[in-house]
């Protein structure tokens, strides 16, 4: 009887493996994962060199890993199991029912490089420079993390960076504002970015430093354009227990209008875009709705009649922040160093702007080579 049972088990196991393999190799393939917001591997082309050096098996393994049947369900199940077995830690992300927090340590080794780049920019700029460094959600909610996962407080890194800047550069504190507001919905649960409300809380202080009266919260109408945003932390875990996020648009019906919003590529070719690209709400990363595709330069003209022009040098934290500036300037130019070829002076004449606002997340300015395109290096 045991031999018969063993034989039946073997046959069923082989049948399952054969069926699973057939599903993996012959099912229709998708080569972009919306849930993970990344490209999936293509089937590798066979070559003598890849066979000789062993890389073909690695490429084939990556292809199978990316396309095996029921992959996203397996990964989601794995994340839930890992969260139970490793004290809620999945792929370096701390997970619970409320939110996901990245536990990766932010290095401070590149802060001097970025500070030097900003100082070089200041040395050849006649206007006033303001800088705001935004903490990550892990920095604001560090007390949620177990002690062994807590890193050096981000406010210490931000303050150390501010101390490296020239005295004439005006620092604006975002950390303490956000820390004070942490009981509100100021960061996404499934993403490292702040929400539009988090950006608004900091905007009120920033715009006063820039010389304007902030638009009060009651002047805005708020549109919840989606309540199903699953961000970059979800993409790394496929963990489904944290509630999907809400993405908002703040409109000021009685305020200034956007007359034009023009994106420029690295060759200076223009393309008309919208402040909000709603088509991105059906993409793998809904936060891209703010300002649309990443481009080196965006120029916004408004109906504000004060001839004030602002230059914003930013990372993606600023994308949902920029709309709050519309009420105060007739012209706003936005530069993204990560997407630029060359430095700032290759894209704009900085003397046209009486104010420059640097607005970045601490995780961006702590990364290597981020400062390369801020300002031409002086030998």
Tab-separated table of C-alpha atoms in Angstrom:
chain	number	residue	atom	x	y	z
A	1	UNK	CA	0.000	0.000	0.000
A	2	UNK	CA	2.860	2.376	0.851
A	3	UNK	CA	4.446	1.779	-2.562
A	4	UNK	CA	1.163	2.618	-4.307
A	5	UNK	CA	0.740	5.758	-2.187
A	6	UNK	CA	4.314	6.790	-2.884
A	7	UNK	CA	3.852	6.248	-6.594
A	8	UNK	CA	0.639	8.298	-6.671
A	9	UNK	CA	2.355	11.092	-4.718
A	10	UNK	CA	5.293	11.105	-7.147
A	11	UNK	CA	2.987	11.236	-10.167
A	12	UNK	CA	0.949	14.086	-8.666
A	13	UNK	CA	4.102	16.004	-7.790
A	14	UNK	CA	5.523	15.600	-11.303
A	15	UNK	CA	2.171	16.624	-12.783
A	16	UNK	CA	2.108	19.722	-10.596
A	17	UNK	CA	5.672	20.655	-11.571
A	18	UNK	CA	4.883	20.100	-15.259
A	19	UNK	CA	1.699	22.163	-15.080
A	20	UNK	CA	3.405	24.943	-13.132
A	21	UNK	CA	6.327	25.004	-15.603
A	22	UNK	CA	3.934	25.109	-18.556
A	23	UNK	CA	2.021	27.994	-17.024
A	24	UNK	CA	5.276	29.836	-16.345
A	25	UNK	CA	6.698	29.502	-19.844
A	26	UNK	CA	3.571	29.599	-22.001
A	27	UNK	CA	1.244	32.040	-20.264
A	28	UNK	CA	0.997	35.559	-21.834
A	29	UNK	CA	3.871	37.667	-20.577
A	30	UNK	CA	3.888	41.193	-19.207
A	31	UNK	CA	7.248	42.928	-19.145
A	32	UNK	CA	6.359	45.705	-16.732
A	33	UNK	CA	5.004	45.128	-13.235
A	34	UNK	CA	2.589	47.875	-12.193
A	35	UNK	CA	2.572	46.611	-8.638
A	36	UNK	CA	6.372	46.678	-8.365
A	37	UNK	CA	6.767	49.657	-10.726
A	38	UNK	CA	9.682	48.091	-12.576
A	39	UNK	CA	10.681	46.375	-15.817
A	40	UNK	CA	10.624	42.566	-15.797
A	41	UNK	CA	13.302	40.411	-17.414
A	42	UNK	CA	13.145	39.388	-21.060
A	43	UNK	CA	13.871	35.818	-22.146
A	44	UNK	CA	17.650	35.729	-22.613
A	45	UNK	CA	19.162	35.181	-26.049
A	46	UNK	CA	21.485	32.204	-26.191
A	47	UNK	CA	25.132	33.025	-26.875
A	48	UNK	CA	28.406	31.112	-26.611
A	49	UNK	CA	29.907	33.760	-24.331
A	50	UNK	CA	26.977	33.609	-21.877
A	51	UNK	CA	27.194	29.814	-21.813
A	52	UNK	CA	30.919	29.871	-21.182
A	53	UNK	CA	30.889	32.420	-18.368
A	54	UNK	CA	27.742	31.050	-16.740
A	55	UNK	CA	25.745	34.266	-17.100
A	56	UNK	CA	23.077	32.584	-19.265
A	57	UNK	CA	21.838	30.521	-16.336
A	58	UNK	CA	21.688	33.694	-14.207
A	59	UNK	CA	19.668	35.510	-16.875
A	60	UNK	CA	17.370	32.527	-17.326
A	61	UNK	CA	16.902	32.325	-13.561
A	62	UNK	CA	15.994	36.031	-13.438
A	63	UNK	CA	13.469	35.506	-16.246
A	64	UNK	CA	11.826	32.570	-14.464
A	65	UNK	CA	11.791	34.490	-11.163
A	66	UNK	CA	10.069	37.462	-12.801
A	67	UNK	CA	7.482	35.422	-14.689
A	68	UNK	CA	6.624	32.313	-12.698
A	69	UNK	CA	2.903	31.632	-12.389
A	70	UNK	CA	1.140	33.421	-9.551
A	71	UNK	CA	4.295	35.378	-8.762
A	72	UNK	CA	2.735	38.436	-7.108
A	73	UNK	CA	0.516	36.259	-4.911
A	74	UNK	CA	3.520	34.229	-3.790
A	75	UNK	CA	5.488	37.388	-2.994
A	76	UNK	CA	2.581	38.892	-1.064
A	77	UNK	CA	2.202	35.651	0.905
A	78	UNK	CA	5.968	35.587	1.526
A	79	UNK	CA	5.871	39.189	2.824
A	80	UNK	CA	3.085	38.370	5.264
A	81	UNK	CA	4.946	35.282	6.473
A	82	UNK	CA	8.220	37.196	6.859
A	83	UNK	CA	6.486	39.928	8.816
A	84	UNK	CA	5.393	37.315	11.334
A	85	UNK	CA	8.746	35.549	11.519
A	86	UNK	CA	11.136	38.526	11.519
A	87	UNK	CA	9.395	41.058	13.752
A	88	UNK	CA	7.578	42.837	10.918
A	89	UNK	CA	10.657	43.303	8.720
A	90	UNK	CA	10.336	42.587	4.981
A	91	UNK	CA	13.153	43.432	2.541
A	92	UNK	CA	14.408	46.113	4.913
A	93	UNK	CA	10.913	47.621	5.283
A	94	UNK	CA	9.242	47.709	8.694
A	95	UNK	CA	5.587	46.802	8.236
A	96	UNK	CA	2.507	46.942	10.365
A	97	UNK	CA	-1.183	47.582	9.843
A	98	UNK	CA	-0.706	51.373	9.873
A	99	UNK	CA	2.218	52.108	7.527
A	100	UNK	CA	5.447	50.906	5.960
A	101	UNK	CA	8.778	52.455	7.006
A	102	UNK	CA	12.133	52.099	5.264
A	103	UNK	CA	14.819	51.059	7.738
A	104	UNK	CA	17.751	51.520	5.369
A	105	UNK	CA	20.370	53.754	6.945
A	106	UNK	CA	20.869	57.129	5.274
A	107	UNK	CA	24.547	57.760	4.802
A	108	UNK	CA	25.892	61.218	5.560
A	109	UNK	CA	29.045	60.770	3.488
A	110	UNK	CA	27.712	62.737	0.507
A	111	UNK	CA	26.320	65.675	2.489
A	112	UNK	CA	29.568	67.714	2.226
A	113	UNK	CA	29.578	67.228	-1.557
A	114	UNK	CA	26.045	68.545	-1.874
A	115	UNK	CA	26.719	71.427	0.545
A	116	UNK	CA	29.786	72.403	-1.478
A	117	UNK	CA	27.727	72.369	-4.670
A	118	UNK	CA	25.123	74.695	-3.153
A	119	UNK	CA	27.874	76.963	-1.809
A	120	UNK	CA	29.474	77.140	-5.266
A	121	UNK	CA	26.107	78.082	-6.725
A	122	UNK	CA	25.725	80.801	-4.089
A	123	UNK	CA	29.149	82.239	-4.837
A	124	UNK	CA	28.096	83.196	-8.376
A	125	UNK	CA	24.465	84.110	-7.656
A	126	UNK	CA	23.270	87.612	-6.771
A	127	UNK	CA	19.820	86.617	-5.510
A	128	UNK	CA	18.711	85.074	-2.230
A	129	UNK	CA	18.974	81.326	-1.700
A	130	UNK	CA	16.609	79.335	0.510
A	131	UNK	CA	16.963	75.662	1.282
A	132	UNK	CA	14.566	73.138	2.790
A	133	UNK	CA	15.586	69.552	3.493
A	134	UNK	CA	12.650	67.199	4.043
A	135	UNK	CA	12.947	64.182	6.353
A	136	UNK	CA	11.727	60.759	5.295
A	137	UNK	CA	8.693	59.178	6.902
A	138	UNK	CA	11.095	56.954	8.856
A	139	UNK	CA	12.730	60.077	10.244
A	140	UNK	CA	9.463	61.567	11.457
A	141	UNK	CA	8.012	58.289	12.743
A	142	UNK	CA	11.258	56.833	14.082
A	143	UNK	CA	9.626	56.184	17.448
A	144	UNK	CA	7.424	53.550	15.774
A	145	UNK	CA	10.490	51.462	14.936
A	146	UNK	CA	12.010	48.978	17.388
A	147	UNK	CA	15.162	50.330	19.016
A	148	UNK	CA	17.460	48.015	17.067
A	149	UNK	CA	16.101	49.402	13.774
A	150	UNK	CA	16.410	53.078	14.690
A	151	UNK	CA	19.214	54.975	12.982
A	152	UNK	CA	20.876	58.286	13.742
A	153	UNK	CA	18.073	60.877	13.993
A	154	UNK	CA	17.511	62.566	10.645
A	155	UNK	CA	17.255	65.997	12.224
A	156	UNK	CA	20.892	65.600	13.286
A	157	UNK	CA	21.913	64.873	9.692
A	158	UNK	CA	19.852	67.809	8.428
A	159	UNK	CA	21.333	70.181	11.003
A	160	UNK	CA	24.851	68.948	10.203
A	161	UNK	CA	24.186	69.662	6.536
A	162	UNK	CA	22.820	73.133	7.294
A	163	UNK	CA	25.982	73.894	9.286
A	164	UNK	CA	28.057	73.218	6.150
A	165	UNK	CA	26.279	75.953	4.162
A	166	UNK	CA	27.451	79.515	3.742
A	167	UNK	CA	25.909	81.907	6.292
A	168	UNK	CA	23.994	83.874	3.641
A	169	UNK	CA	22.004	80.797	2.582
A	170	UNK	CA	18.685	80.811	4.429
A	171	UNK	CA	17.808	77.473	5.980
A	172	UNK	CA	14.167	76.543	6.509
A	173	UNK	CA	13.273	73.878	9.038
A	174	UNK	CA	10.877	71.202	7.810
A	175	UNK	CA	11.702	68.469	10.303
A	176	UNK	CA	10.211	70.069	13.407
A	177	UNK	CA	7.112	71.210	11.518
A	178	UNK	CA	6.429	67.682	10.319
A	179	UNK	CA	7.314	66.133	13.661
A	180	UNK	CA	4.800	68.418	15.331
A	181	UNK	CA	2.115	67.426	12.790
A	182	UNK	CA	2.876	63.691	12.820
A	183	UNK	CA	-0.566	62.728	14.160
A	184	UNK	CA	-2.038	63.993	10.880
A	185	UNK	CA	-1.956	62.391	7.435
A	186	UNK	CA	1.311	64.013	6.349
A	187	UNK	CA	3.092	60.971	4.853
A	188	UNK	CA	1.781	58.179	2.699
A	189	UNK	CA	1.395	54.801	4.372
A	190	UNK	CA	2.883	52.911	1.406
A	191	UNK	CA	5.433	55.392	0.094
A	192	UNK	CA	8.414	57.431	1.293
A	193	UNK	CA	6.901	60.747	0.139
A	194	UNK	CA	4.850	63.268	2.058
A	195	UNK	CA	1.198	63.829	1.196
A	196	UNK	CA	-0.046	67.108	-0.215
A	197	UNK	CA	-1.143	68.040	3.292
A	198	UNK	CA	2.353	67.384	4.601
A	199	UNK	CA	3.707	69.617	1.829
A	200	UNK	CA	1.133	72.295	2.703
A	201	UNK	CA	2.215	72.311	6.358
A	202	UNK	CA	5.788	73.122	5.308
A	203	UNK	CA	4.678	75.512	2.536
A	204	UNK	CA	3.153	77.854	5.127
A	205	UNK	CA	6.567	78.459	6.681
A	206	UNK	CA	8.541	78.402	3.433
A	207	UNK	CA	6.393	81.008	1.710
A	208	UNK	CA	6.618	83.351	4.696
A	209	UNK	CA	10.403	83.097	4.562
A	210	UNK	CA	10.177	83.932	0.859
A	211	UNK	CA	8.249	87.094	1.733
A	212	UNK	CA	4.583	86.209	1.157
A	213	UNK	CA	1.471	85.545	3.215
A	214	UNK	CA	0.480	81.862	2.873
A	215	UNK	CA	-2.862	80.906	1.427
A	216	UNK	CA	-5.034	79.688	4.288
A	217	UNK	CA	-6.216	76.086	4.276
A	218	UNK	CA	-9.903	77.023	4.076
A	219	UNK	CA	-9.367	78.705	0.682
A	220	UNK	CA	-8.663	75.361	-1.003
A	221	UNK	CA	-11.053	72.816	-2.391
A	222	UNK	CA	-9.519	69.356	-2.058
A	223	UNK	CA	-10.195	66.650	-4.609
A	224	UNK	CA	-9.412	63.065	-3.659
A	225	UNK	CA	-8.394	61.841	-7.106
A	226	UNK	CA	-7.723	58.276	-5.907
A	227	UNK	CA	-7.853	56.258	-2.725
A	228	UNK	CA	-5.873	53.289	-4.078
A	229	UNK	CA	-2.298	54.580	-4.272
A	230	UNK	CA	0.283	51.887	-3.502
A	231	UNK	CA	3.717	53.496	-3.511
A	232	UNK	CA	7.397	52.606	-3.640
A	233	UNK	CA	7.449	50.849	-0.249
A	234	UNK	CA	4.560	48.637	-1.312
A	235	UNK	CA	6.430	47.872	-4.544
A	236	UNK	CA	9.359	46.534	-2.519
A	237	UNK	CA	7.202	44.313	-0.319
A	238	UNK	CA	3.799	43.731	-1.996
A	239	UNK	CA	2.536	43.863	1.580
A	240	UNK	CA	-1.229	44.343	1.503
A	241	UNK	CA	-2.210	44.949	5.121
A	242	UNK	CA	-1.418	48.673	5.149
A	243	UNK	CA	-4.376	50.651	3.803
A	244	UNK	CA	-3.921	52.108	0.282
A	245	UNK	CA	-3.277	55.847	0.173
A	246	UNK	CA	-5.284	58.869	-0.922
A	247	UNK	CA	-3.833	61.258	-3.491
A	248	UNK	CA	-5.154	64.833	-3.395
A	249	UNK	CA	-5.284	67.896	-5.597
A	250	UNK	CA	-5.552	71.264	-3.844
A	251	UNK	CA	-7.344	73.870	-5.953
A	252	UNK	CA	-7.827	77.550	-5.086
A	253	UNK	CA	-10.916	78.545	-7.118
A	254	UNK	CA	-10.558	82.273	-6.469
A	255	UNK	CA	-6.792	82.345	-6.834
A	256	UNK	CA	-4.322	82.668	-9.676
A	257	UNK	CA	-4.463	80.416	-12.727
A	258	UNK	CA	-1.738	78.564	-14.580
A	259	UNK	CA	-1.420	80.175	-17.996
A	260	UNK	CA	1.154	77.731	-19.339
A	261	UNK	CA	3.170	74.778	-18.089
A	262	UNK	CA	6.018	73.775	-20.401
A	263	UNK	CA	8.490	70.909	-20.025
A	264	UNK	CA	11.918	70.985	-21.682
A	265	UNK	CA	14.153	68.029	-22.400
A	266	UNK	CA	17.950	68.167	-22.295
A	267	UNK	CA	18.066	69.462	-25.866
A	268	UNK	CA	15.723	72.328	-25.006
A	269	UNK	CA	12.747	70.894	-26.902
A	270	UNK	CA	9.466	72.149	-25.361
A	271	UNK	CA	6.291	70.208	-24.689
A	272	UNK	CA	3.126	71.552	-23.110
A	273	UNK	CA	2.147	69.620	-20.001
A	274	UNK	CA	-0.325	69.970	-17.145
A	275	UNK	CA	0.351	70.708	-13.504
A	276	UNK	CA	-1.548	67.475	-12.849
A	277	UNK	CA	-1.253	64.577	-15.277
A	278	UNK	CA	-4.328	62.521	-14.373
A	279	UNK	CA	-3.400	59.789	-16.825
A	280	UNK	CA	-0.655	58.825	-14.366
A	281	UNK	CA	-3.347	57.638	-11.978
A	282	UNK	CA	-3.638	54.516	-14.130
A	283	UNK	CA	0.142	53.957	-14.169
A	284	UNK	CA	2.321	51.931	-11.855
A	285	UNK	CA	3.208	55.003	-9.759
A	286	UNK	CA	0.356	57.422	-9.138
A	287	UNK	CA	2.529	60.075	-7.446
A	288	UNK	CA	3.820	60.914	-10.941
A	289	UNK	CA	0.500	62.687	-11.457
A	290	UNK	CA	2.204	65.751	-9.954
A	291	UNK	CA	4.012	67.463	-12.866
A	292	UNK	CA	3.902	64.271	-14.957
A	293	UNK	CA	7.004	62.640	-16.425
A	294	UNK	CA	10.346	63.566	-14.931
A	295	UNK	CA	12.105	66.123	-17.114
A	296	UNK	CA	15.097	68.429	-16.569
A	297	UNK	CA	13.159	71.701	-16.726
A	298	UNK	CA	9.561	72.839	-16.245
A	299	UNK	CA	8.521	76.487	-16.669
A	300	UNK	CA	5.195	77.686	-15.296
A	301	UNK	CA	3.597	81.013	-16.145
A	302	UNK	CA	0.712	82.198	-13.968
A	303	UNK	CA	-1.849	84.995	-13.924
A	304	UNK	CA	-0.139	86.615	-10.912
A	305	UNK	CA	0.779	90.123	-11.979
A	306	UNK	CA	3.825	90.867	-9.829
A	307	UNK	CA	6.735	90.005	-12.161
A	308	UNK	CA	8.234	87.853	-9.394
A	309	UNK	CA	10.227	84.878	-10.652
A	310	UNK	CA	11.313	81.876	-8.608
A	311	UNK	CA	13.816	79.161	-9.442
A	312	UNK	CA	13.148	75.815	-7.719
A	313	UNK	CA	15.874	73.159	-7.648
A	314	UNK	CA	14.301	69.946	-6.463
A	315	UNK	CA	13.778	66.222	-6.238
A	316	UNK	CA	10.401	64.475	-6.358
A	317	UNK	CA	9.423	65.697	-2.869
A	318	UNK	CA	8.776	69.093	-4.464
A	319	UNK	CA	6.376	67.794	-7.117
A	320	UNK	CA	3.291	68.095	-4.895
A	321	UNK	CA	4.731	71.204	-3.207
A	322	UNK	CA	5.069	73.372	-6.327
A	323	UNK	CA	1.281	73.886	-6.845
A	324	UNK	CA	1.126	75.863	-3.586
A	325	UNK	CA	3.626	78.371	-5.022
A	326	UNK	CA	1.370	79.240	-7.957
A	327	UNK	CA	-0.464	81.955	-5.978
A	328	UNK	CA	2.687	83.987	-5.336
A	329	UNK	CA	4.800	84.175	-8.498
A	330	UNK	CA	4.186	85.187	-12.068
A	331	UNK	CA	6.847	82.733	-13.232
A	332	UNK	CA	8.296	79.575	-11.670
A	333	UNK	CA	11.076	77.483	-13.200
A	334	UNK	CA	11.660	74.005	-11.802
A	335	UNK	CA	14.940	72.157	-12.269
A	336	UNK	CA	15.555	68.480	-11.555
A	337	UNK	CA	19.314	67.822	-11.226
A	338	UNK	CA	18.763	64.069	-11.400
A	339	UNK	CA	17.410	64.456	-14.928
A	340	UNK	CA	19.700	67.197	-16.252
A	341	UNK	CA	22.652	66.849	-18.564
A	342	UNK	CA	25.184	69.500	-17.568
A	343	UNK	CA	24.671	71.900	-14.701
A	344	UNK	CA	22.066	74.543	-13.881
A	345	UNK	CA	23.701	77.259	-15.982
A	346	UNK	CA	23.335	75.067	-19.073
A	347	UNK	CA	19.545	75.231	-18.731
A	348	UNK	CA	18.669	78.644	-17.303
A	349	UNK	CA	20.148	82.082	-16.762
A	350	UNK	CA	20.126	82.207	-12.965
A	351	UNK	CA	20.461	85.991	-12.942
A	352	UNK	CA	16.842	86.144	-14.170
A	353	UNK	CA	15.675	84.956	-10.744
A	354	UNK	CA	15.847	86.981	-7.555
A	355	UNK	CA	15.164	83.900	-5.424
A	356	UNK	CA	16.227	80.257	-5.606
A	357	UNK	CA	14.588	77.576	-3.488
A	358	UNK	CA	16.367	74.246	-3.014
A	359	UNK	CA	13.899	71.627	-1.816
A	360	UNK	CA	15.022	68.018	-1.427
A	361	UNK	CA	14.509	64.948	0.694
A	362	UNK	CA	17.385	64.048	3.003
A	363	UNK	CA	17.574	60.663	1.265
A	364	UNK	CA	18.337	62.374	-2.062
A	365	UNK	CA	21.102	64.685	-0.917
A	366	UNK	CA	22.722	61.877	1.055
A	367	UNK	CA	23.034	59.732	-2.077
A	368	UNK	CA	26.243	59.617	-4.071
A	369	UNK	CA	26.708	61.882	-7.110
A	370	UNK	CA	23.409	63.707	-6.592
A	371	UNK	CA	25.161	67.082	-6.463
A	372	UNK	CA	26.995	66.779	-9.773
A	373	UNK	CA	24.626	68.973	-11.785
A	374	UNK	CA	23.976	71.712	-9.240
A	375	UNK	CA	26.904	73.870	-10.210
A	376	UNK	CA	29.953	73.659	-12.425
A	377	UNK	CA	32.924	72.507	-10.408
A	378	UNK	CA	35.695	75.019	-9.879
A	379	UNK	CA	39.196	73.669	-10.375
